[in-house]
Amino acid sequence: AQTVTQSQPEMSVQEAETVTLSCTYDTSESDYYLFWYKQPPSRQMILVIRQEAYKQQNATENRFSVNFQKAAKSFSLKISDSQLGDAAMYFCAYRKNSGNTPLVFGKGTRLSVIA
Amino acid sequence: KAGVTQTPRYLIKTRGQQVTLSCSPISGHRSVSWYQQTPGQGLQFLFEYFSETQRNKGNFPGRFSGRQFSNSRSEMNVSTLELGDSALYLCASSFRTGNNSPLHFGNGTRLTVT
């Protein structure tokens, strides 16, 4: 079974600084998707960034970028120029690209942004 | 375009009762998935519906059930509630089933069982 591990339960960053959230996963598949979701106090899960496993280029969305290391099964999220609105729970998720398979989530990392 | 709407936002029930949660997907989305979120177990997949048919089911007891209507709205039902069913229940919709279709989540329903 696929598993997703986020080893940092909590992280903090100073406003305007850069922070990296870690994620590792375990799978025997070669074709899959990886995601980072943000869950603010409003509870809504918001898609931050998505990476397709067969694409070697790391995905980027404005201040958010990933470091995807397929061989190491590592998928970290870098947030640049951190803003107070970035404070939230961040979840790493995996989804196999075959059939109707669900998202498998990590346990999350709570990010605090210090003004 | 309106997002995924879940009702109610909060619910308090007594052990042994049953509960129904509702989810209205984004207009045009035909797939609806349900997830349970607890501090201990994290986010766990319950089931997915597409065109009124259950396409996938997670590892939950039969007390958890769901359905989808012709307008793509979905309900999930939990019977004989247990204290451990206290959780945030999240619904997500996507345009179609299949893993290339991104999920859009609602704000969830917070269920407390006393």
PDB file of C-alpha atoms in Angstrom:
ATOM      1  CA  ALA A   1       0.000   0.000   0.000  1.00  0.00           C
ATOM      2  CA  GLN A   2       1.126   3.498  -0.732  1.00  0.00           C
ATOM      3  CA  THR A   3       2.124   5.660   2.204  1.00  0.00           C
ATOM      4  CA  VAL A   4       2.968   9.332   2.525  1.00  0.00           C
ATOM      5  CA  THR A   5       5.161  10.604   5.360  1.00  0.00           C
ATOM      6  CA  GLN A   6       5.543  14.169   6.544  1.00  0.00           C
ATOM      7  CA  SER A   7       8.222  14.142   9.208  1.00  0.00           C
ATOM      8  CA  GLN A   8       7.726  17.726  10.414  1.00  0.00           C
ATOM      9  CA  PRO A   9       4.539  18.093  12.479  1.00  0.00           C
ATOM     10  CA  GLU A  10       5.188  21.820  12.927  1.00  0.00           C
ATOM     11  CA  MET A  11       7.310  24.439  11.222  1.00  0.00           C
ATOM     12  CA  SER A  12       7.657  28.184  11.572  1.00  0.00           C
ATOM     13  CA  VAL A  13       9.051  30.859   9.304  1.00  0.00           C
ATOM     14  CA  GLN A  14       9.605  34.583   9.501  1.00  0.00           C
ATOM     15  CA  GLU A  15       7.553  36.707   7.178  1.00  0.00           C
ATOM     16  CA  ALA A  16       9.337  37.247   3.822  1.00  0.00           C
ATOM     17  CA  GLU A  17      11.673  34.319   4.449  1.00  0.00           C
ATOM     18  CA  THR A  18      11.762  30.930   2.710  1.00  0.00           C
ATOM     19  CA  VAL A  19      10.663  27.629   4.216  1.00  0.00           C
ATOM     20  CA  THR A  20      10.774  24.047   2.934  1.00  0.00           C
ATOM     21  CA  LEU A  21       8.292  21.366   3.968  1.00  0.00           C
ATOM     22  CA  SER A  22       9.358  17.743   3.578  1.00  0.00           C
ATOM     23  CA  CYS A  23       7.432  14.792   2.210  1.00  0.00           C
ATOM     24  CA  THR A  24       8.441  11.250   1.352  1.00  0.00           C
ATOM     25  CA  TYR A  25       6.272   8.528  -0.100  1.00  0.00           C
ATOM     26  CA  ASP A  26       6.418   4.849  -0.737  1.00  0.00           C
ATOM     27  CA  THR A  27       5.107   3.272  -3.917  1.00  0.00           C
ATOM     28  CA  SER A  28       6.007   0.616  -6.445  1.00  0.00           C
ATOM     29  CA  GLU A  29       4.208   2.501  -9.203  1.00  0.00           C
ATOM     30  CA  SER A  30       5.987   4.562 -11.833  1.00  0.00           C
ATOM     31  CA  ASP A  31       3.049   6.646 -12.995  1.00  0.00           C
ATOM     32  CA  TYR A  32       1.424   8.799 -10.353  1.00  0.00           C
ATOM     33  CA  TYR A  33       0.658  12.321  -9.208  1.00  0.00           C
ATOM     34  CA  LEU A  34       1.877  14.185  -6.157  1.00  0.00           C
ATOM     35  CA  PHE A  35       0.131  17.149  -4.574  1.00  0.00           C
ATOM     36  CA  TRP A  36       0.495  19.728  -1.871  1.00  0.00           C
ATOM     37  CA  TYR A  37      -2.735  20.927  -0.288  1.00  0.00           C
ATOM     38  CA  LYS A  38      -3.161  23.810   2.127  1.00  0.00           C
ATOM     39  CA  GLN A  39      -5.835  23.755   4.834  1.00  0.00           C
ATOM     40  CA  PRO A  40      -6.347  27.126   6.554  1.00  0.00           C
ATOM     41  CA  PRO A  41      -8.623  27.547   9.598  1.00  0.00           C
ATOM     42  CA  SER A  42     -11.577  27.751   7.213  1.00  0.00           C
ATOM     43  CA  ARG A  43     -11.009  23.971   6.825  1.00  0.00           C
ATOM     44  CA  GLN A  44     -11.197  23.996   3.036  1.00  0.00           C
ATOM     45  CA  MET A  45      -8.441  21.976   1.375  1.00  0.00           C
ATOM     46  CA  ILE A  46      -6.880  24.134  -1.313  1.00  0.00           C
ATOM     47  CA  LEU A  47      -4.647  22.688  -4.018  1.00  0.00           C
ATOM     48  CA  VAL A  48      -1.290  24.476  -3.924  1.00  0.00           C
ATOM     49  CA  ILE A  49       0.703  22.596  -6.511  1.00  0.00           C
ATOM     50  CA  ARG A  50       0.662  19.358  -8.499  1.00  0.00           C
ATOM     51  CA  GLN A  51       3.480  17.256  -9.945  1.00  0.00           C
ATOM     52  CA  GLU A  52       3.179  14.490 -12.508  1.00  0.00           C
ATOM     53  CA  ALA A  53       5.702  11.734 -11.873  1.00  0.00           C
ATOM     54  CA  TYR A  54       6.718  11.326 -15.507  1.00  0.00           C
ATOM     55  CA  LYS A  55       7.656  14.997 -15.754  1.00  0.00           C
ATOM     56  CA  GLN A  56      11.201  15.634 -14.608  1.00  0.00           C
ATOM     57  CA  GLN A  57      10.747  19.387 -14.405  1.00  0.00           C
ATOM     58  CA  ASN A  58       9.759  20.593 -10.958  1.00  0.00           C
ATOM     59  CA  ALA A  59       6.364  22.290 -10.778  1.00  0.00           C
ATOM     60  CA  THR A  60       6.145  25.948  -9.821  1.00  0.00           C
ATOM     61  CA  GLU A  61       3.170  28.143  -8.899  1.00  0.00           C
ATOM     62  CA  ASN A  62       4.187  31.716  -8.106  1.00  0.00           C
ATOM     63  CA  ARG A  63       5.911  31.620  -4.684  1.00  0.00           C
ATOM     64  CA  PHE A  64       5.439  27.853  -4.365  1.00  0.00           C
ATOM     65  CA  SER A  65       7.793  25.327  -5.918  1.00  0.00           C
ATOM     66  CA  VAL A  66       8.626  21.696  -5.394  1.00  0.00           C
ATOM     67  CA  ASN A  67      11.772  19.613  -5.372  1.00  0.00           C
ATOM     68  CA  PHE A  68      10.718  16.276  -6.829  1.00  0.00           C
ATOM     69  CA  GLN A  69      13.266  13.503  -6.463  1.00  0.00           C
ATOM     70  CA  LYS A  70      11.649  10.430  -8.001  1.00  0.00           C
ATOM     71  CA  ALA A  71      14.411   7.958  -7.205  1.00  0.00           C
ATOM     72  CA  ALA A  72      14.509   9.077  -3.592  1.00  0.00           C
ATOM     73  CA  LYS A  73      10.688   9.258  -3.465  1.00  0.00           C
ATOM     74  CA  SER A  74      10.899  12.732  -2.048  1.00  0.00           C
ATOM     75  CA  PHE A  75       8.598  15.670  -2.773  1.00  0.00           C
ATOM     76  CA  SER A  76       9.344  18.821  -0.783  1.00  0.00           C
ATOM     77  CA  LEU A  77       7.514  22.145  -0.988  1.00  0.00           C
ATOM     78  CA  LYS A  78       9.365  25.441  -0.928  1.00  0.00           C
ATOM     79  CA  ILE A  79       7.499  28.606  -0.044  1.00  0.00           C
ATOM     80  CA  SER A  80       9.372  31.779  -0.912  1.00  0.00           C
ATOM     81  CA  ASP A  81       8.683  35.247   0.467  1.00  0.00           C
ATOM     82  CA  SER A  82       6.389  33.789   3.136  1.00  0.00           C
ATOM     83  CA  GLN A  83       3.259  35.760   3.925  1.00  0.00           C
ATOM     84  CA  LEU A  84       0.980  35.749   6.963  1.00  0.00           C
ATOM     85  CA  GLY A  85      -1.725  34.179   4.805  1.00  0.00           C
ATOM     86  CA  ASP A  86       0.480  31.146   4.223  1.00  0.00           C
ATOM     87  CA  ALA A  87      -0.090  30.016   7.809  1.00  0.00           C
ATOM     88  CA  ALA A  88      -2.027  26.756   7.586  1.00  0.00           C
ATOM     89  CA  MET A  89      -1.803  22.980   7.678  1.00  0.00           C
ATOM     90  CA  TYR A  90      -0.026  21.627   4.615  1.00  0.00           C
ATOM     91  CA  PHE A  91      -0.723  18.129   3.381  1.00  0.00           C
ATOM     92  CA  CYS A  92       1.305  16.135   0.919  1.00  0.00           C
ATOM     93  CA  ALA A  93      -0.757  13.665  -1.114  1.00  0.00           C
ATOM     94  CA  TYR A  94      -0.205  10.878  -3.622  1.00  0.00           C
ATOM     95  CA  ARG A  95      -2.481   9.429  -6.271  1.00  0.00           C
ATOM     96  CA  LYS A  96      -1.756   6.516  -8.550  1.00  0.00           C
ATOM     97  CA  ASN A  97      -2.507   7.215 -12.195  1.00  0.00           C
ATOM     98  CA  SER A  98      -4.648   4.198 -12.958  1.00  0.00           C
ATOM     99  CA  GLY A  99      -8.226   3.302 -12.186  1.00  0.00           C
ATOM    100  CA  ASN A 100     -10.244   5.355  -9.769  1.00  0.00           C
ATOM    101  CA  THR A 101      -7.758   5.509  -6.968  1.00  0.00           C
ATOM    102  CA  PRO A 102      -8.184   7.970  -4.106  1.00  0.00           C
ATOM    103  CA  LEU A 103      -5.737  10.481  -2.731  1.00  0.00           C
ATOM    104  CA  VAL A 104      -3.436   9.173  -0.002  1.00  0.00           C
ATOM    105  CA  PHE A 105      -2.529  11.957   2.408  1.00  0.00           C
ATOM    106  CA  GLY A 106       0.309  12.512   4.819  1.00  0.00           C
ATOM    107  CA  LYS A 107      -0.436  13.561   8.392  1.00  0.00           C
ATOM    108  CA  GLY A 108       0.308  17.200   7.662  1.00  0.00           C
ATOM    109  CA  THR A 109       2.677  19.959   8.725  1.00  0.00           C
ATOM    110  CA  ARG A 110       1.389  22.983  10.618  1.00  0.00           C
ATOM    111  CA  LEU A 111       3.130  26.102   9.321  1.00  0.00           C
ATOM    112  CA  SER A 112       3.240  29.251  11.409  1.00  0.00           C
ATOM    113  CA  VAL A 113       4.334  32.563   9.913  1.00  0.00           C
ATOM    114  CA  ILE A 114       5.894  35.046  12.324  1.00  0.00           C
ATOM    115  CA  ALA A 115       5.466  38.734  11.613  1.00  0.00           C
TER     116      ALA A 115
ATOM    117  CA  LYS B   1     -18.737  29.714 -10.169  1.00  0.00           C
ATOM    118  CA  ALA B   2     -19.795  28.530  -6.726  1.00  0.00           C
ATOM    119  CA  GLY B   3     -17.492  26.104  -4.950  1.00  0.00           C
ATOM    120  CA  VAL B   4     -18.272  22.823  -3.268  1.00  0.00           C
ATOM    121  CA  THR B   5     -20.952  23.343  -0.645  1.00  0.00           C
ATOM    122  CA  GLN B   6     -21.286  21.110   2.380  1.00  0.00           C
ATOM    123  CA  THR B   7     -24.140  21.250   4.841  1.00  0.00           C
ATOM    124  CA  PRO B   8     -24.395  21.504   7.730  1.00  0.00           C
ATOM    125  CA  ARG B   9     -21.124  23.065   8.890  1.00  0.00           C
ATOM    126  CA  TYR B  10     -21.463  21.665  12.388  1.00  0.00           C
ATOM    127  CA  LEU B  11     -23.430  18.775  13.806  1.00  0.00           C
ATOM    128  CA  ILE B  12     -23.733  17.314  17.283  1.00  0.00           C
ATOM    129  CA  LYS B  13     -25.237  13.866  17.647  1.00  0.00           C
ATOM    130  CA  THR B  14     -25.592  11.278  20.379  1.00  0.00           C
ATOM    131  CA  ARG B  15     -24.031   7.827  20.244  1.00  0.00           C
ATOM    132  CA  GLY B  16     -26.380   5.374  18.549  1.00  0.00           C
ATOM    133  CA  GLN B  17     -28.097   7.980  16.379  1.00  0.00           C
ATOM    134  CA  GLN B  18     -27.699   8.279  12.647  1.00  0.00           C
ATOM    135  CA  VAL B  19     -26.654  11.289  10.589  1.00  0.00           C
ATOM    136  CA  THR B  20     -26.814  12.467   6.980  1.00  0.00           C
ATOM    137  CA  LEU B  21     -24.339  14.929   5.498  1.00  0.00           C
ATOM    138  CA  SER B  22     -24.848  16.723   2.214  1.00  0.00           C
ATOM    139  CA  CYS B  23     -22.487  17.851  -0.518  1.00  0.00           C
ATOM    140  CA  SER B  24     -23.265  19.948  -3.589  1.00  0.00           C
ATOM    141  CA  PRO B  25     -20.432  19.817  -6.126  1.00  0.00           C
ATOM    142  CA  ILE B  26     -19.227  22.570  -8.395  1.00  0.00           C
ATOM    143  CA  SER B  27     -21.608  23.028 -11.305  1.00  0.00           C
ATOM    144  CA  GLY B  28     -20.676  20.624 -14.083  1.00  0.00           C
ATOM    145  CA  HIS B  29     -18.696  18.301 -11.830  1.00  0.00           C
ATOM    146  CA  ARG B  30     -19.965  14.753 -11.866  1.00  0.00           C
ATOM    147  CA  SER B  31     -17.606  13.033  -9.446  1.00  0.00           C
ATOM    148  CA  VAL B  32     -17.890  13.395  -5.683  1.00  0.00           C
ATOM    149  CA  SER B  33     -15.507  11.917  -3.120  1.00  0.00           C
ATOM    150  CA  TRP B  34     -15.754  11.844   0.666  1.00  0.00           C
ATOM    151  CA  TYR B  35     -12.907  11.893   3.188  1.00  0.00           C
ATOM    152  CA  GLN B  36     -12.849  11.627   6.966  1.00  0.00           C
ATOM    153  CA  GLN B  37     -10.308  13.764   8.830  1.00  0.00           C
ATOM    154  CA  THR B  38      -9.358  13.047  12.446  1.00  0.00           C
ATOM    155  CA  PRO B  39      -6.336  14.123  14.514  1.00  0.00           C
ATOM    156  CA  GLY B  40      -5.263  10.521  15.033  1.00  0.00           C
ATOM    157  CA  GLN B  41      -5.829   8.934  11.626  1.00  0.00           C
ATOM    158  CA  GLY B  42      -5.476  12.004   9.437  1.00  0.00           C
ATOM    159  CA  LEU B  43      -7.362  12.059   6.147  1.00  0.00           C
ATOM    160  CA  GLN B  44      -8.915   8.797   5.072  1.00  0.00           C
ATOM    161  CA  PHE B  45     -10.887   8.044   1.924  1.00  0.00           C
ATOM    162  CA  LEU B  46     -14.498   6.969   2.387  1.00  0.00           C
ATOM    163  CA  PHE B  47     -15.957   6.601  -1.111  1.00  0.00           C
ATOM    164  CA  GLU B  48     -16.299   8.121  -4.571  1.00  0.00           C
ATOM    165  CA  TYR B  49     -19.394   8.475  -6.710  1.00  0.00           C
ATOM    166  CA  PHE B  50     -19.650   9.231 -10.390  1.00  0.00           C
ATOM    167  CA  SER B  51     -22.893   9.409 -12.342  1.00  0.00           C
ATOM    168  CA  GLU B  52     -24.840   8.006  -9.384  1.00  0.00           C
ATOM    169  CA  THR B  53     -22.589   4.945  -9.144  1.00  0.00           C
ATOM    170  CA  GLN B  54     -20.104   4.171  -6.395  1.00  0.00           C
ATOM    171  CA  ARG B  55     -16.734   3.844  -8.115  1.00  0.00           C
ATOM    172  CA  ASN B  56     -14.486   3.222  -5.150  1.00  0.00           C
ATOM    173  CA  LYS B  57     -14.809   2.559  -1.449  1.00  0.00           C
ATOM    174  CA  GLY B  58     -12.372   2.947   1.425  1.00  0.00           C
ATOM    175  CA  ASN B  59     -11.875   0.669   4.388  1.00  0.00           C
ATOM    176  CA  PHE B  60     -14.781   1.768   6.563  1.00  0.00           C
ATOM    177  CA  PRO B  61     -17.528  -0.350   8.162  1.00  0.00           C
ATOM    178  CA  GLY B  62     -20.906  -0.751   6.533  1.00  0.00           C
ATOM    179  CA  ARG B  63     -22.358   1.882   8.872  1.00  0.00           C
ATOM    180  CA  PHE B  64     -20.909   4.408   6.456  1.00  0.00           C
ATOM    181  CA  SER B  65     -22.848   4.699   3.232  1.00  0.00           C
ATOM    182  CA  GLY B  66     -23.424   7.234   0.532  1.00  0.00           C
ATOM    183  CA  ARG B  67     -25.317   8.003  -2.590  1.00  0.00           C
ATOM    184  CA  GLN B  68     -25.333  10.424  -5.471  1.00  0.00           C
ATOM    185  CA  PHE B  69     -28.332  11.952  -7.149  1.00  0.00           C
ATOM    186  CA  SER B  70     -28.943  12.718 -10.802  1.00  0.00           C
ATOM    187  CA  ASN B  71     -27.926  16.360 -10.239  1.00  0.00           C
ATOM    188  CA  SER B  72     -24.560  15.093  -8.864  1.00  0.00           C
ATOM    189  CA  ARG B  73     -25.343  16.158  -5.315  1.00  0.00           C
ATOM    190  CA  SER B  74     -24.195  13.559  -2.826  1.00  0.00           C
ATOM    191  CA  GLU B  75     -25.120  12.507   0.665  1.00  0.00           C
ATOM    192  CA  MET B  76     -23.291  10.326   3.118  1.00  0.00           C
ATOM    193  CA  ASN B  77     -24.987   8.563   5.988  1.00  0.00           C
ATOM    194  CA  VAL B  78     -23.533   7.164   9.172  1.00  0.00           C
ATOM    195  CA  SER B  79     -25.772   4.885  11.196  1.00  0.00           C
ATOM    196  CA  THR B  80     -25.410   3.808  14.822  1.00  0.00           C
ATOM    197  CA  LEU B  81     -22.936   6.566  15.572  1.00  0.00           C
ATOM    198  CA  GLU B  82     -19.917   5.830  17.743  1.00  0.00           C
ATOM    199  CA  LEU B  83     -17.725   8.272  19.644  1.00  0.00           C
ATOM    200  CA  GLY B  84     -14.903   7.521  17.194  1.00  0.00           C
ATOM    201  CA  ASP B  85     -16.984   8.856  14.320  1.00  0.00           C
ATOM    202  CA  SER B  86     -16.354  12.385  15.585  1.00  0.00           C
ATOM    203  CA  ALA B  87     -14.422  13.981  12.747  1.00  0.00           C
ATOM    204  CA  LEU B  88     -14.347  16.545   9.989  1.00  0.00           C
ATOM    205  CA  TYR B  89     -15.987  15.098   6.898  1.00  0.00           C
ATOM    206  CA  LEU B  90     -14.723  16.593   3.670  1.00  0.00           C
ATOM    207  CA  CYS B  91     -16.354  16.339   0.294  1.00  0.00           C
ATOM    208  CA  ALA B  92     -14.490  16.927  -2.962  1.00  0.00           C
ATOM    209  CA  SER B  93     -15.765  17.184  -6.493  1.00  0.00           C
ATOM    210  CA  SER B  94     -14.099  16.849  -9.870  1.00  0.00           C
ATOM    211  CA  PHE B  95     -15.206  17.222 -13.446  1.00  0.00           C
ATOM    212  CA  ARG B  96     -14.885  13.517 -14.120  1.00  0.00           C
ATOM    213  CA  THR B  97     -13.593  10.421 -12.472  1.00  0.00           C
ATOM    214  CA  GLY B  98     -10.053   9.361 -13.172  1.00  0.00           C
ATOM    215  CA  ASN B  99      -6.821  10.574 -11.726  1.00  0.00           C
ATOM    216  CA  ASN B 100      -6.057  13.449 -14.049  1.00  0.00           C
ATOM    217  CA  SER B 101      -9.025  15.433 -12.804  1.00  0.00           C
ATOM    218  CA  PRO B 102      -8.118  17.700  -9.862  1.00  0.00           C
ATOM    219  CA  LEU B 103     -10.233  17.587  -6.712  1.00  0.00           C
ATOM    220  CA  HIS B 104     -11.940  20.673  -5.329  1.00  0.00           C
ATOM    221  CA  PHE B 105     -12.806  20.445  -1.645  1.00  0.00           C
ATOM    222  CA  GLY B 106     -15.589  21.954   0.419  1.00  0.00           C
ATOM    223  CA  ASN B 107     -15.274  23.432   3.915  1.00  0.00           C
ATOM    224  CA  GLY B 108     -16.344  20.195   5.543  1.00  0.00           C
ATOM    225  CA  THR B 109     -18.905  19.192   8.136  1.00  0.00           C
ATOM    226  CA  ARG B 110     -17.661  18.953  11.725  1.00  0.00           C
ATOM    227  CA  LEU B 111     -19.466  16.034  13.379  1.00  0.00           C
ATOM    228  CA  THR B 112     -19.281  15.628  17.139  1.00  0.00           C
ATOM    229  CA  VAL B 113     -20.676  12.460  18.700  1.00  0.00           C
ATOM    230  CA  THR B 114     -21.381  12.601  22.433  1.00  0.00           C
TER     231      THR B 114
END
